mmCIF file of C-alpha atoms in Angstrom:
data_model
loop_
_atom_site.group_PDB
_atom_site.id
_atom_site.type_symbol
_atom_site.label_atom_id
_atom_site.label_comp_id
_atom_site.label_asym_id
_atom_site.label_seq_id
_atom_site.Cartn_x
_atom_site.Cartn_y
_atom_site.Cartn_z
ATOM 1 C CA ARG A 181 -24.161 3.082 65.245
ATOM 2 C CA PRO A 182 -20.957 1.116 64.515
ATOM 3 C CA ARG A 183 -18.643 3.567 66.324
ATOM 4 C CA GLU A 184 -20.698 3.484 69.497
ATOM 5 C CA ARG A 185 -21.067 -0.293 69.410
ATOM 6 C CA PHE A 186 -17.343 -0.745 68.898
ATOM 7 C CA VAL A 187 -16.453 1.559 71.787
ATOM 8 C CA ALA A 188 -19.005 -0.125 74.036
ATOM 9 C CA GLU A 189 -17.536 -3.570 73.286
ATOM 10 C CA VAL A 190 -13.965 -2.404 73.896
ATOM 11 C CA ASN A 191 -14.831 -0.661 77.146
ATOM 12 C CA ALA A 192 -16.871 -3.624 78.341
ATOM 13 C CA ARG A 193 -13.917 -5.929 77.753
ATOM 14 C CA LEU A 194 -11.510 -3.537 79.472
ATOM 15 C CA ALA A 195 -13.830 -3.338 82.471
ATOM 16 C CA THR A 196 -13.530 -7.099 83.050
ATOM 17 C CA SER A 197 -9.756 -7.329 82.505
ATOM 18 C CA PRO A 198 -7.104 -6.710 85.153
ATOM 19 C CA ASP A 199 -4.981 -5.269 82.342
ATOM 20 C CA GLN A 200 -6.674 -2.127 81.051
ATOM 21 C CA ASP A 201 -4.520 -1.837 77.916
ATOM 22 C CA ILE A 202 -5.262 -2.018 74.194
ATOM 23 C CA PHE A 203 -2.833 -3.832 71.878
ATOM 24 C CA ILE A 204 -2.803 -3.188 68.131
ATOM 25 C CA TYR A 205 -1.181 -5.466 65.546
ATOM 26 C CA VAL A 206 -0.327 -3.981 62.127
ATOM 27 C CA HIS A 207 0.449 -6.645 59.512
ATOM 28 C CA GLY A 208 2.916 -6.695 56.629
ATOM 29 C CA TYR A 209 2.463 -7.012 52.880
ATOM 30 C CA LYS A 210 1.121 -9.933 50.823
ATOM 31 C CA VAL A 211 -1.493 -11.163 53.294
ATOM 32 C CA ASN A 212 -5.255 -11.582 53.137
ATOM 33 C CA PHE A 213 -7.765 -10.006 55.506
ATOM 34 C CA GLU A 214 -7.850 -13.039 57.803
ATOM 35 C CA ASN A 215 -4.093 -13.025 58.507
ATOM 36 C CA PRO A 216 -3.926 -10.090 60.959
ATOM 37 C CA ILE A 217 -6.990 -11.428 62.768
ATOM 38 C CA LEU A 218 -5.350 -14.821 63.264
ATOM 39 C CA VAL A 219 -1.997 -13.344 64.329
ATOM 40 C CA ALA A 220 -3.666 -10.929 66.753
ATOM 41 C CA ALA A 221 -5.689 -13.795 68.244
ATOM 42 C CA GLU A 222 -2.504 -15.837 68.636
ATOM 43 C CA LEU A 223 -0.693 -12.976 70.361
ATOM 44 C CA TRP A 224 -3.690 -12.290 72.616
ATOM 45 C CA HIS A 225 -3.704 -15.950 73.627
ATOM 46 C CA PHE A 226 -0.051 -15.834 74.658
ATOM 47 C CA ILE A 227 -0.507 -12.735 76.815
ATOM 48 C CA GLY A 228 -3.283 -14.501 78.696
ATOM 49 C CA TYR A 229 -6.273 -12.819 77.018
ATOM 50 C CA GLU A 230 -5.591 -9.639 78.943
ATOM 51 C CA GLY A 231 -6.832 -6.276 77.732
ATOM 52 C CA VAL A 232 -8.084 -5.889 74.163
ATOM 53 C CA PHE A 233 -6.093 -6.996 71.101
ATOM 54 C CA ILE A 234 -7.094 -5.298 67.840
ATOM 55 C CA PRO A 235 -5.811 -6.203 64.355
ATOM 56 C CA PHE A 236 -5.452 -3.169 62.098
ATOM 57 C CA ALA A 237 -6.039 -4.386 58.541
ATOM 58 C CA TRP A 238 -4.812 -2.244 55.663
ATOM 59 C CA PRO A 239 -5.328 -3.031 51.937
ATOM 60 C CA SER A 240 -2.356 -5.222 51.053
ATOM 61 C CA ARG A 241 -2.636 -7.638 48.134
ATOM 62 C CA MET A 242 -1.618 -11.262 47.691
ATOM 63 C CA GLY A 243 0.620 -11.078 44.628
ATOM 64 C CA ARG A 244 4.389 -11.204 45.041
ATOM 65 C CA LEU A 245 4.740 -8.401 42.478
ATOM 66 C CA ASP A 246 2.273 -6.211 44.392
ATOM 67 C CA TYR A 247 5.014 -5.119 46.794
ATOM 68 C CA PHE A 248 5.455 -1.660 45.292
ATOM 69 C CA GLY A 249 1.715 -1.038 45.211
ATOM 70 C CA ASP A 250 1.464 -2.177 48.808
ATOM 71 C CA THR A 251 4.128 0.303 49.891
ATOM 72 C CA GLU A 252 1.936 3.098 48.510
ATOM 73 C CA SER A 253 -1.142 1.618 50.195
ATOM 74 C CA ALA A 254 0.782 1.551 53.460
ATOM 75 C CA ARG A 255 1.646 5.203 53.064
ATOM 76 C CA TYR A 256 -1.909 6.490 52.589
ATOM 77 C CA SER A 257 -3.263 4.062 55.203
ATOM 78 C CA ALA A 258 -1.110 5.772 57.840
ATOM 79 C CA LEU A 259 -3.705 8.549 58.045
ATOM 80 C CA TYR A 260 -6.370 6.036 59.054
ATOM 81 C CA LEU A 261 -4.118 4.449 61.662
ATOM 82 C CA ARG A 262 -3.394 7.884 63.102
ATOM 83 C CA GLU A 263 -7.100 8.684 63.267
ATOM 84 C CA PHE A 264 -7.825 5.292 64.818
ATOM 85 C CA LEU A 265 -5.241 5.883 67.554
ATOM 86 C CA GLU A 266 -6.753 9.296 68.285
ATOM 87 C CA PHE A 267 -10.223 7.742 68.312
ATOM 88 C CA LEU A 268 -9.189 5.070 70.820
ATOM 89 C CA ALA A 269 -7.542 7.653 73.053
ATOM 90 C CA ASP A 270 -10.602 9.942 72.957
ATOM 91 C CA GLU A 271 -13.381 7.369 73.218
ATOM 92 C CA THR A 272 -12.153 4.352 75.204
ATOM 93 C CA THR A 273 -11.193 3.862 78.836
ATOM 94 C CA ALA A 274 -7.864 2.218 77.950
ATOM 95 C CA ARG A 275 -5.060 2.896 80.403
ATOM 96 C CA ARG A 276 -2.534 2.718 77.580
ATOM 97 C CA ILE A 277 -2.378 1.741 73.907
ATOM 98 C CA HIS A 278 0.455 -0.401 72.518
ATOM 99 C CA ILE A 279 1.389 -1.102 68.885
ATOM 100 C CA LEU A 280 3.203 -4.018 67.264
ATOM 101 C CA GLY A 281 4.111 -3.312 63.650
ATOM 102 C CA TYR A 282 5.501 -5.946 61.300
ATOM 103 C CA SER A 283 7.403 -5.670 58.002
ATOM 104 C CA ALA A 284 5.718 -3.233 55.576
ATOM 105 C CA GLY A 285 3.197 -2.513 58.337
ATOM 106 C CA THR A 286 5.932 -0.620 60.150
ATOM 107 C CA ARG A 287 5.669 1.925 57.350
ATOM 108 C CA LEU A 288 2.130 2.691 58.523
ATOM 109 C CA VAL A 289 3.175 2.790 62.149
ATOM 110 C CA GLY A 290 6.156 5.061 61.555
ATOM 111 C CA ALA A 291 4.212 7.443 59.318
ATOM 112 C CA ALA A 292 1.235 7.565 61.712
ATOM 113 C CA LEU A 293 3.488 8.377 64.670
ATOM 114 C CA HIS A 294 5.245 11.004 62.574
ATOM 115 C CA GLN A 295 1.902 12.614 61.781
ATOM 116 C CA LEU A 296 1.003 12.590 65.473
ATOM 117 C CA ALA A 297 4.329 14.257 66.284
ATOM 118 C CA LEU A 298 3.638 17.005 63.753
ATOM 119 C CA VAL A 299 0.024 17.725 64.712
ATOM 120 C CA ASN A 300 1.055 17.860 68.371
ATOM 121 C CA GLU A 301 4.282 19.803 67.932
ATOM 122 C CA HIS A 302 2.918 22.662 70.062
ATOM 123 C CA ARG A 303 2.543 20.288 73.048
ATOM 124 C CA THR A 304 5.199 18.974 75.396
ATOM 125 C CA ALA A 305 6.089 15.273 75.331
ATOM 126 C CA ALA A 306 4.255 14.801 78.637
ATOM 127 C CA GLU A 307 1.125 16.456 77.240
ATOM 128 C CA ILE A 308 1.225 14.321 74.070
ATOM 129 C CA ARG A 309 1.551 11.097 76.048
ATOM 130 C CA GLU A 310 -1.165 12.080 78.473
ATOM 131 C CA ARG A 311 -3.504 12.811 75.560
ATOM 132 C CA LEU A 312 -2.706 9.765 73.391
ATOM 133 C CA ARG A 313 -1.711 7.261 76.105
ATOM 134 C CA LEU A 314 0.642 5.421 73.721
ATOM 135 C CA GLY A 315 2.873 3.029 75.663
ATOM 136 C CA ASN A 316 5.111 0.536 73.863
ATOM 137 C CA VAL A 317 5.587 0.680 70.114
ATOM 138 C CA ILE A 318 7.453 -2.317 68.699
ATOM 139 C CA LEU A 319 8.791 -2.610 65.144
ATOM 140 C CA VAL A 320 9.860 -6.043 63.855
ATOM 141 C CA GLY A 321 11.266 -6.703 60.380
ATOM 142 C CA SER A 322 10.928 -2.974 59.754
ATOM 143 C CA ASP A 323 10.836 -2.040 56.071
ATOM 144 C CA ILE A 324 11.211 1.707 56.652
ATOM 145 C CA ASP A 325 13.944 3.500 54.750
ATOM 146 C CA ARG A 326 16.584 4.613 57.263
ATOM 147 C CA GLY A 327 16.726 8.113 55.838
ATOM 148 C CA ILE A 328 12.966 8.535 56.151
ATOM 149 C CA PHE A 329 13.070 7.191 59.692
ATOM 150 C CA SER A 330 15.799 9.691 60.578
ATOM 151 C CA THR A 331 13.517 12.541 59.508
ATOM 152 C CA TYR A 332 10.759 11.080 61.716
ATOM 153 C CA LEU A 333 13.128 11.200 64.675
ATOM 154 C CA MET A 334 14.173 14.765 63.900
ATOM 155 C CA ASP A 335 10.511 15.793 63.783
ATOM 156 C CA GLY A 336 9.922 14.473 67.296
ATOM 157 C CA LEU A 337 8.633 10.903 66.845
ATOM 158 C CA LEU A 338 10.141 9.840 70.180
ATOM 159 C CA ARG A 339 7.934 12.365 71.991
ATOM 160 C CA VAL A 340 4.763 10.502 70.989
ATOM 161 C CA GLN A 341 5.019 7.131 72.775
ATOM 162 C CA GLU A 342 6.664 6.103 76.029
ATOM 163 C CA ARG A 343 9.081 3.618 74.462
ATOM 164 C CA LEU A 344 10.032 2.535 70.948
ATOM 165 C CA THR A 345 11.679 -0.873 70.498
ATOM 166 C CA ILE A 346 13.166 -1.928 67.152
ATOM 167 C CA TYR A 347 14.387 -5.473 66.503
ATOM 168 C CA GLU A 348 17.352 -5.776 64.163
ATOM 169 C CA SER A 349 18.513 -8.673 61.984
ATOM 170 C CA PRO A 350 21.311 -8.465 59.400
ATOM 171 C CA ARG A 351 20.129 -11.795 57.908
ATOM 172 C CA ASP A 352 16.562 -10.790 57.081
ATOM 173 C CA LYS A 353 16.345 -11.887 53.439
ATOM 174 C CA ALA A 354 13.031 -10.118 52.802
ATOM 175 C CA LEU A 355 14.578 -6.802 53.820
ATOM 176 C CA GLY A 356 17.559 -7.713 51.683
ATOM 177 C CA MET A 357 15.220 -7.841 48.695
ATOM 178 C CA ALA A 358 13.750 -4.471 49.703
ATOM 179 C CA LEU A 359 17.262 -3.062 49.831
ATOM 180 C CA LEU A 360 17.878 -4.445 46.341
ATOM 181 C CA ALA A 361 14.602 -2.969 45.055
ATOM 182 C CA PHE A 362 14.998 0.514 46.533
ATOM 183 C CA GLY A 363 18.758 0.786 46.884
ATOM 184 C CA LYS A 364 18.307 2.161 50.412
ATOM 185 C CA ASN A 365 19.072 0.498 53.738
ATOM 186 C CA ARG A 366 16.099 -0.576 55.870
ATOM 187 C CA VAL A 367 15.610 0.130 59.565
ATOM 188 C CA GLY A 368 15.175 -3.547 60.481
ATOM 189 C CA GLN A 369 18.520 -4.734 59.119
ATOM 190 C CA LEU A 370 20.796 -2.342 60.957
ATOM 191 C CA ASP A 371 24.187 -3.689 61.966
ATOM 192 C CA PRO A 372 25.645 -2.182 65.172
ATOM 193 C CA SER A 373 28.771 -1.265 63.215
ATOM 194 C CA ASP A 374 26.606 1.108 61.143
ATOM 195 C CA LEU A 375 25.910 3.337 64.155
ATOM 196 C CA THR A 376 27.638 6.686 64.422
ATOM 197 C CA PRO A 377 29.333 7.693 67.698
ATOM 198 C CA ALA A 378 26.474 10.118 68.412
ATOM 199 C CA ALA A 379 23.877 7.382 67.828
ATOM 200 C CA ARG A 380 25.734 5.007 70.126
ATOM 201 C CA GLU A 381 25.878 7.586 72.891
ATOM 202 C CA PHE A 382 22.164 8.291 72.504
ATOM 203 C CA LEU A 383 21.260 4.598 72.711
ATOM 204 C CA ARG A 384 23.394 4.117 75.812
ATOM 205 C CA SER A 385 21.539 6.905 77.629
ATOM 206 C CA SER A 386 18.017 6.743 76.175
ATOM 207 C CA ASP A 387 14.950 5.130 77.714
ATOM 208 C CA ALA A 388 12.811 6.210 74.757
ATOM 209 C CA LEU A 389 14.482 4.114 72.017
ATOM 210 C CA SER A 390 15.882 0.588 72.225
ATOM 211 C CA LEU A 391 17.563 -1.358 69.418
ATOM 212 C CA VAL A 392 17.581 -5.128 69.957
ATOM 213 C CA SER A 393 19.930 -7.336 67.950
ATOM 214 C CA ILE A 394 18.495 -10.844 67.548
ATOM 215 C CA THR A 395 21.601 -12.547 66.188
ATOM 216 C CA ASN A 396 22.055 -14.552 69.409
ATOM 217 C CA ALA A 397 18.462 -15.823 69.375
ATOM 218 C CA PRO A 398 18.060 -19.420 68.092
ATOM 219 C CA GLY A 399 15.767 -19.603 65.080
ATOM 220 C CA TYR A 400 16.090 -15.952 64.169
ATOM 221 C CA ASP A 401 17.197 -16.789 60.619
ATOM 222 C CA ALA A 402 14.721 -19.635 59.996
ATOM 223 C CA GLY A 403 13.232 -19.610 56.505
ATOM 224 C CA ASN A 404 13.900 -16.219 54.988
ATOM 225 C CA GLY A 405 14.691 -14.776 58.426
ATOM 226 C CA HIS A 406 11.803 -12.313 58.289
ATOM 227 C CA SER A 407 9.151 -13.798 60.596
ATOM 228 C CA TYR A 408 11.445 -14.204 63.598
ATOM 229 C CA PHE A 409 9.019 -12.593 66.011
ATOM 230 C CA ARG A 410 6.957 -15.779 65.685
ATOM 231 C CA ASP A 411 9.653 -18.306 64.651
ATOM 232 C CA SER A 412 12.196 -17.619 67.396
ATOM 233 C CA PRO A 413 11.029 -18.528 70.930
ATOM 234 C CA LEU A 414 13.375 -15.968 72.486
ATOM 235 C CA VAL A 415 12.270 -13.098 70.267
ATOM 236 C CA SER A 416 8.571 -13.912 70.654
ATOM 237 C CA SER A 417 9.017 -14.172 74.434
ATOM 238 C CA ASP A 418 10.739 -10.786 74.481
ATOM 239 C CA VAL A 419 8.002 -9.143 72.426
ATOM 240 C CA LEU A 420 5.231 -10.616 74.570
ATOM 241 C CA ALA A 421 6.956 -9.673 77.836
ATOM 242 C CA THR A 422 7.260 -6.095 76.610
ATOM 243 C CA LEU A 423 3.578 -5.916 75.728
ATOM 244 C CA ARG A 424 2.181 -7.811 78.719
ATOM 245 C CA TYR A 425 4.414 -6.626 81.549
ATOM 246 C CA ASP A 426 5.924 -3.387 80.229
ATOM 247 C CA LEU A 427 9.413 -4.545 81.150
ATOM 248 C CA THR A 428 12.392 -2.536 79.951
ATOM 249 C CA PRO A 429 15.119 -4.401 78.002
ATOM 250 C CA GLY A 430 17.331 -4.731 81.067
ATOM 251 C CA LYS A 431 14.458 -5.921 83.228
ATOM 252 C CA ARG A 432 13.488 -8.509 80.600
ATOM 253 C CA GLY A 433 16.964 -10.024 80.804
ATOM 254 C CA LEU A 434 18.644 -8.542 77.744
ATOM 255 C CA SER A 435 22.203 -7.259 78.029
ATOM 256 C CA GLN A 436 23.411 -3.994 76.534
ATOM 257 C CA ASP A 437 26.619 -3.780 74.562
ATOM 258 C CA PRO A 438 28.497 -0.916 76.282
ATOM 259 C CA ALA A 439 30.253 -0.014 73.035
ATOM 260 C CA THR A 440 27.167 0.375 70.833
ATOM 261 C CA GLY A 441 24.185 0.706 73.185
ATOM 262 C CA VAL A 442 22.446 -2.153 71.325
ATOM 263 C CA TRP A 443 20.641 -4.799 73.389
ATOM 264 C CA GLU A 444 21.417 -8.507 72.879
ATOM 265 C CA PHE A 445 20.154 -11.916 74.014
ATOM 266 C CA PRO A 446 22.534 -13.481 76.577
ATOM 267 C CA VAL A 447 22.816 -17.255 76.896
ATOM 268 C CA ASP A 448 20.793 -17.233 80.139
ATOM 269 C CA TYR A 449 18.081 -14.957 78.791
ATOM 270 C CA LEU A 450 15.141 -17.290 79.480
ATOM 271 C CA SER A 451 16.046 -17.770 83.138
ATOM 272 C CA ARG A 452 16.475 -14.015 83.510
ATOM 273 C CA LEU A 453 13.110 -13.413 81.881
ATOM 274 C CA GLU A 454 11.391 -15.999 84.049
ATOM 275 C CA GLY A 455 12.739 -14.366 87.200
ATOM 276 C CA ALA A 456 11.635 -10.922 86.018
ATOM 277 C CA ILE A 457 8.105 -12.092 85.172
ATOM 278 C CA PHE A 458 7.708 -13.976 88.443
ATOM 279 C CA GLU A 459 8.787 -10.839 90.294
ATOM 280 C CA VAL A 460 6.087 -8.661 88.721
ATOM 281 C CA ASP A 461 3.470 -11.426 88.573
ATOM 282 C CA PRO A 462 3.549 -13.280 91.929
ATOM 283 C CA ASP A 463 0.318 -15.110 91.127
ATOM 284 C CA LEU A 464 1.882 -16.649 88.021
ATOM 285 C CA ALA A 465 4.942 -17.606 90.068
ATOM 286 C CA ARG A 466 2.706 -19.295 92.641
ATOM 287 C CA ARG A 467 0.829 -21.259 89.985
ATOM 288 C CA ALA A 468 4.111 -22.310 88.377
ATOM 289 C CA ARG A 469 5.390 -23.614 91.717
ATOM 290 C CA GLU A 470 2.149 -25.473 92.359
ATOM 291 C CA GLY A 471 2.277 -27.019 88.888
ATOM 292 C CA ALA A 472 5.863 -28.145 89.374
ATOM 293 C CA ALA A 473 4.925 -29.742 92.695
ATOM 294 C CA THR A 474 1.964 -31.663 91.240
ATOM 295 C CA PRO A 475 2.852 -35.232 90.088
ATOM 296 C CA ASP A 476 2.186 -35.971 86.405
ATOM 297 C CA ALA A 477 -0.721 -38.448 86.487
ATOM 298 C CA SER A 478 0.010 -39.566 82.911
ATOM 299 C CA ARG A 479 3.309 -41.186 83.926
#
């Protein structure tokens, strides 16, 4: 049967991979079925084909005016994402399960995690994480209404996964259009000045939630400024390092603004990141040294 074949394939792949994790990519609106498959394959390539990378396709449509219909599709599709996460936790041998949500796809991710928080409200955070094995959840270009997201947090969303990372860009034009359409601010376009004193204090002390401002990352506002997780080398490197090596923001080389608790890209971010990766992956460091020492035969 399809379920058994799928589980067998996933577990077989996990058994041959040093990294026993599953990675799930949830796409945005206005894409065809092939898009999440191609993006997931690209991301899997850049993390070295470790673990299992799964695209979660939900029924978005290709028309520009289908945005409002897609937001409703995203809402009801959250149930299926929640069930899929529970299925993977129950049936596979994955050590942990990570999620990368993009644009309108973050609506699915947020709603699915909210549902998991509610159905597991009688359990402690440790029990929920042991049962679901959700590790890093990353939201980029998040199109979630801030008010709705606040209710998710109040209902215990941060108890579901180990760490939630949200990338923020005040120059995301696609989210600007969403703001115009709905009249409500979006999660992915938060400006640090919008944070209340209580929110700033929470961010300064929390390991469960990280806000990352990308305004210092070259290329973050390319095009309409919405696909920065693939357009900006620094942002894509940060996302991949989080997924592949489970590095915290500070370990990855980001710096935290002491006033707001928001993480930023310093000018020496790439050298910091390289040092952090080489520290946790000595074999990669060795191969990099050997490659640097090998003369280029093409010269």
